Each structure stands twice: as structure tokens, then as C-alpha cells.
């Protein structure tokens, strides 16, 4: 399933797809193109959502196995997307209605807010168990968004956080029942309509300057 875009009032809702939504180069290009469209439309905010089983499982490991010589390029491409989402000049919220693993969890963290399904799905950074150390940029992103305690738990143990545990750890801002996650994310952004893109973008660039530098390295 390709990425689709619709609007709820002036809030843009990007549906990432109904499968694992792995970050293939084509997926990344499609997502970037839709972000261009959202900004051009002067949307009041952006919600990303997906199917009920997966938000996104992150890196396309199958593609990496087949294109090992392009690993450096690929990681840089993913990190550019994370940096872009982190500093996007509109309010953003991730509606995590299914599993968010690895770089998919990092994409959720790159949003301003996160709403997670209460009863199903995990937020997990499994790198320690799959023997893939975090890049400096990815570590910087996680540590910019999580408390030190939550970062240690998430990064060094590979713990799978359910919705309520993620809320208690400050990883997400709210939880919602099945079928209500996207609506809750949209509702969180409605009061933020009208923020000036130039001002908001400059604030985010300043807030996350060190993280963006690390992601750009």
C-alpha cells in the first residue's frame, strides 16, 4: 500500500500503509514528497498513522542485505528524514496504532507528540538484540526526546513498551483505544492551528540544533 494523504479540517493525515511500512528508498522518497505537499498546502498540522498491526518497523533490512555497498548512503538517507520530521515547521503527532520498532520508533520520536494504542502494539528499540549499534545521530535523537532513565531502558535493554508503560515512561503523550488513536492525535493538534511556519521552524531548528548536526554527520 502506498502512502496516502487526506485532511481532517486543516490537519493533514498521512497514512503510511497497512503492512510493515519498512523504509525502502522508494518509501522514503514517497514520504518526502508528501511532506512537501503538506507544507505547500500550509496545513495546520501533520499526523502520521498506519494500519492496526504496524506503525512502521523501520529499516528495510532486506534491501540492506541486497545493497550492502550502499549502507552509508542508506543510513544517511534515513537520518535526513528523521531530521526533517524533527524540525518540520508545522505541529506534528504520530498516531501509533501498532508496532513501532527501531527506526520506526525513532520516526515517532521525531514528531512533536505521540499517541499510542492502549491495548496493542509495542514501542521498541531492538538494536541491542539484533547487534546493530545506534549511529551517533540516532542516539542523539532518542536522547533528545527521552528522559535519561527511559533512554537507558529503551536503548540498552531492547524493552518492548506497551501503550500504558510508554505513557508512564514519557515516551508517548497519551494513549487511546483501538480505532481512536488517529482521532486523538488530530485533536491534540487542532488547538495549535495558525502557527507561523517560519517561526515554528526556526524554534525547532534552535531546539534540536545539536541533534540535527549529529543526524547530518
Short mmCIF file of C-alpha atoms in Angstrom, two decimals:
data_model
loop_
_atom_site.label_atom_id
_atom_site.label_comp_id
_atom_site.label_asym_id
_atom_site.label_seq_id
_atom_site.Cartn_x
_atom_site.Cartn_y
_atom_site.Cartn_z
CA UNK A 1 0.00 0.00 0.00
CA UNK A 2 1.33 3.41 -0.91
CA UNK A 3 1.31 6.39 1.42
CA UNK A 4 -1.93 8.35 1.24
CA UNK A 5 -2.86 11.84 2.37
CA UNK A 6 -6.14 13.33 3.47
CA UNK A 7 -7.21 16.25 5.64
CA UNK A 8 -9.34 16.46 8.75
CA UNK A 9 -10.27 20.13 8.77
CA UNK A 10 -6.83 21.69 8.14
CA UNK A 11 -4.80 18.90 9.77
CA UNK A 12 -3.00 16.69 7.27
CA UNK A 13 -3.21 12.95 7.96
CA UNK A 14 -0.58 10.78 6.27
CA UNK A 15 -1.37 7.06 6.28
CA UNK A 16 1.92 5.22 5.93
CA UNK A 17 0.36 1.94 4.85
CA UNK A 18 -1.10 -1.30 6.17
CA UNK A 19 1.99 -3.53 6.06
CA UNK A 20 5.30 -3.23 7.95
CA UNK A 21 5.99 0.11 6.26
CA UNK A 22 9.71 -0.52 6.04
CA UNK A 23 11.93 2.36 4.95
CA UNK A 24 12.76 1.31 1.42
CA UNK A 25 14.30 4.09 -0.68
CA UNK A 26 11.01 4.33 -2.59
CA UNK A 27 9.05 4.64 0.68
CA UNK A 28 11.39 7.41 1.87
CA UNK A 29 11.01 9.29 -1.41
CA UNK A 30 7.23 8.95 -1.27
CA UNK A 31 7.11 10.21 2.31
CA UNK A 32 9.33 13.19 1.49
CA UNK A 33 7.11 14.08 -1.47
CA UNK A 34 4.03 14.03 0.73
CA UNK A 35 5.75 16.23 3.32
CA UNK A 36 6.44 18.72 0.53
CA UNK A 37 2.75 18.64 -0.32
CA UNK A 38 1.70 19.19 3.30
CA UNK A 39 3.96 22.22 3.66
CA UNK A 40 2.85 23.70 0.34
CA UNK A 41 -0.78 23.40 1.48
CA UNK A 42 0.02 25.36 4.67
CA UNK A 43 -1.55 22.60 6.78
CA UNK A 44 -2.40 23.38 10.39
CA UNK A 45 -0.56 20.26 11.49
CA UNK A 46 0.54 16.78 10.45
CA UNK A 47 -0.49 13.41 11.85
CA UNK A 48 1.17 10.22 10.63
CA UNK A 49 -0.72 6.99 11.12
CA UNK A 50 -0.79 3.46 9.73
CA UNK A 51 -2.53 0.11 9.98
CA UNK A 52 -3.60 -1.61 13.18
CA UNK A 53 -0.69 -4.08 13.32
CA UNK A 54 2.28 -1.88 12.44
CA UNK A 55 3.09 1.80 12.59
CA UNK A 56 6.44 1.07 10.99
CA UNK A 57 9.19 -1.48 11.52
CA UNK A 58 11.82 0.97 10.33
CA UNK A 59 14.89 -0.01 8.34
CA UNK A 60 14.41 -2.18 5.27
CA UNK A 61 16.86 -4.90 6.29
CA UNK A 62 16.13 -6.98 3.19
CA UNK A 63 17.08 -4.04 0.96
CA UNK A 64 20.24 -3.54 3.01
CA UNK A 65 21.24 -7.18 2.60
CA UNK A 66 20.93 -6.82 -1.16
CA UNK A 67 22.68 -3.44 -1.32
CA UNK A 68 25.33 -3.66 1.37
CA UNK A 69 27.66 -1.42 -0.58
CA UNK A 70 25.14 1.42 -0.16
CA UNK A 71 24.75 1.11 3.62
CA UNK A 72 26.33 4.50 4.32
CA UNK A 73 24.13 6.23 1.78
CA UNK A 74 21.03 4.49 3.10
CA UNK A 75 21.63 5.34 6.75
CA UNK A 76 22.25 8.94 5.77
CA UNK A 77 19.01 8.97 3.80
CA UNK A 78 17.04 7.70 6.81
CA UNK A 79 18.71 10.21 9.09
CA UNK A 80 17.82 13.09 6.78
CA UNK A 81 14.17 12.08 7.03
CA UNK A 82 14.38 11.94 10.84
CA UNK A 83 15.99 15.38 10.93
CA UNK A 84 13.33 16.75 8.62
CA UNK A 85 10.48 15.42 10.73
CA UNK A 86 12.15 16.68 13.90
CA UNK A 87 12.24 20.23 12.57
CA UNK A 88 9.16 20.25 10.35
CA UNK A 89 7.66 23.75 10.61
CA UNK A 90 4.15 22.56 11.49
CA UNK A 91 2.90 20.81 14.65
CA UNK A 92 3.27 17.04 14.29
CA UNK A 93 1.86 13.98 16.04
CA UNK A 94 2.46 10.28 15.50
CA UNK A 95 -0.63 8.07 15.87
CA UNK A 96 0.99 4.77 16.84
CA UNK A 97 -1.75 2.19 16.45
CA UNK A 98 0.57 -0.79 16.04
CA UNK A 99 4.21 -1.79 16.46
CA UNK A 100 6.87 0.91 16.17
CA UNK A 101 10.29 -0.76 16.07
CA UNK A 102 13.81 0.53 15.50
CA UNK A 103 13.97 3.44 13.10
CA UNK A 104 10.16 3.35 13.01
CA UNK A 105 10.15 4.14 16.73
CA UNK A 106 12.67 6.90 16.02
CA UNK A 107 10.33 8.36 13.40
CA UNK A 108 7.61 8.53 16.05
CA UNK A 109 10.04 10.23 18.43
CA UNK A 110 10.88 12.81 15.77
CA UNK A 111 7.29 14.10 15.96
CA UNK A 112 6.28 16.74 18.50
CA UNK A 113 3.72 14.44 20.12
CA UNK A 114 2.86 10.75 20.19
CA UNK A 115 -0.43 8.94 20.85
CA UNK A 116 -0.27 5.16 21.23
CA UNK A 117 -2.90 2.48 21.27
CA UNK A 118 -3.69 1.37 24.81
CA UNK A 119 -4.09 -2.37 24.35
CA UNK A 120 -1.89 -3.48 21.47
CA UNK A 121 1.44 -2.74 19.84
CA UNK A 122 4.93 -2.12 21.17
CA UNK A 123 7.39 0.74 21.04
CA UNK A 124 10.79 -0.94 20.86
CA UNK A 125 14.41 -0.16 20.01
CA UNK A 126 15.74 -3.70 19.43
CA UNK A 127 19.21 -2.71 18.23
CA UNK A 128 20.99 -4.23 21.24
CA UNK A 129 19.43 -7.62 20.45
CA UNK A 130 19.94 -7.56 16.69
CA UNK A 131 23.55 -6.37 17.03
CA UNK A 132 23.14 -3.05 15.25
CA UNK A 133 24.71 -0.24 17.30
CA UNK A 134 22.98 3.13 17.16
CA UNK A 135 24.56 5.73 14.93
CA UNK A 136 25.56 8.95 16.67
CA UNK A 137 22.66 10.75 15.03
CA UNK A 138 20.05 8.19 16.01
CA UNK A 139 21.35 8.10 19.58
CA UNK A 140 21.19 11.89 19.71
CA UNK A 141 17.57 11.87 18.54
CA UNK A 142 16.49 9.31 21.12
CA UNK A 143 18.32 11.08 23.94
CA UNK A 144 16.86 14.44 22.91
CA UNK A 145 13.33 13.10 23.27
CA UNK A 146 13.50 10.67 26.22
CA UNK A 147 14.48 11.08 29.84
CA UNK A 148 17.85 9.53 30.72
CA UNK A 149 16.09 6.69 32.54
CA UNK A 150 13.79 5.92 29.61
CA UNK A 151 16.67 6.18 27.13
CA UNK A 152 18.77 3.67 29.09
CA UNK A 153 15.84 1.27 29.34
CA UNK A 154 14.93 1.60 25.66
CA UNK A 155 18.42 1.65 24.16
CA UNK A 156 20.36 -0.84 26.29
CA UNK A 157 17.72 -3.49 27.03
CA UNK A 158 15.56 -3.61 23.90
CA UNK A 159 12.50 -3.46 26.16
CA UNK A 160 9.11 -3.59 24.45
CA UNK A 161 6.92 -0.83 25.83
CA UNK A 162 3.16 -1.29 25.60
CA UNK A 163 0.97 1.79 25.48
CA UNK A 164 0.47 2.31 29.20
CA UNK A 165 4.11 1.62 30.01
CA UNK A 166 5.23 4.00 27.24
CA UNK A 167 2.95 6.66 28.70
CA UNK A 168 4.36 6.14 32.21
CA UNK A 169 7.90 6.44 30.82
CA UNK A 170 7.10 9.67 28.97
CA UNK A 171 7.72 8.09 25.58
CA UNK A 172 4.19 8.94 24.42
CA UNK A 173 1.94 11.80 25.45
CA UNK A 174 -1.36 9.93 25.51
CA UNK A 175 -2.99 6.59 24.82
CA UNK A 176 -6.27 5.80 23.11
CA UNK A 177 -8.46 2.82 22.39
CA UNK A 178 -8.42 0.89 19.13
CA UNK A 179 -9.92 3.00 16.37
CA UNK A 180 -9.45 6.25 18.31
CA UNK A 181 -5.68 6.73 18.08
CA UNK A 182 -5.63 8.85 14.92
CA UNK A 183 -8.56 10.98 16.06
CA UNK A 184 -6.82 11.61 19.39
CA UNK A 185 -3.67 12.70 17.57
CA UNK A 186 -5.65 15.05 15.33
CA UNK A 187 -7.45 16.51 18.35
CA UNK A 188 -4.10 17.18 20.02
CA UNK A 189 -3.06 19.34 17.06
CA UNK A 190 -6.31 21.23 16.46
CA UNK A 191 -5.62 23.92 19.12
CA UNK A 192 -2.21 24.58 17.52
CA UNK A 193 -3.61 25.71 14.16
CA UNK A 194 -2.29 29.01 12.89
CA UNK A 195 1.33 28.72 13.99
CA UNK A 196 3.61 30.58 11.60
CA UNK A 197 5.78 28.08 9.68
CA UNK A 198 8.83 30.33 9.65
CA UNK A 199 8.72 30.98 13.37
CA UNK A 200 7.95 27.40 14.38
CA UNK A 201 10.61 26.02 12.06
CA UNK A 202 13.23 28.41 13.47
CA UNK A 203 12.32 27.41 17.03
CA UNK A 204 12.66 23.70 16.24
CA UNK A 205 15.95 24.27 14.42
CA UNK A 206 17.31 26.00 17.53
CA UNK A 207 15.87 23.45 19.96
CA UNK A 208 17.34 20.50 18.11
CA UNK A 209 20.44 22.03 16.52
CA UNK A 210 22.84 19.52 18.07
CA UNK A 211 20.63 16.57 17.12
CA UNK A 212 20.27 17.76 13.52
CA UNK A 213 24.04 18.17 13.30
CA UNK A 214 24.52 14.61 14.55
CA UNK A 215 21.92 13.27 12.11
CA UNK A 216 23.62 15.12 9.26
CA UNK A 217 27.06 13.64 10.07
#
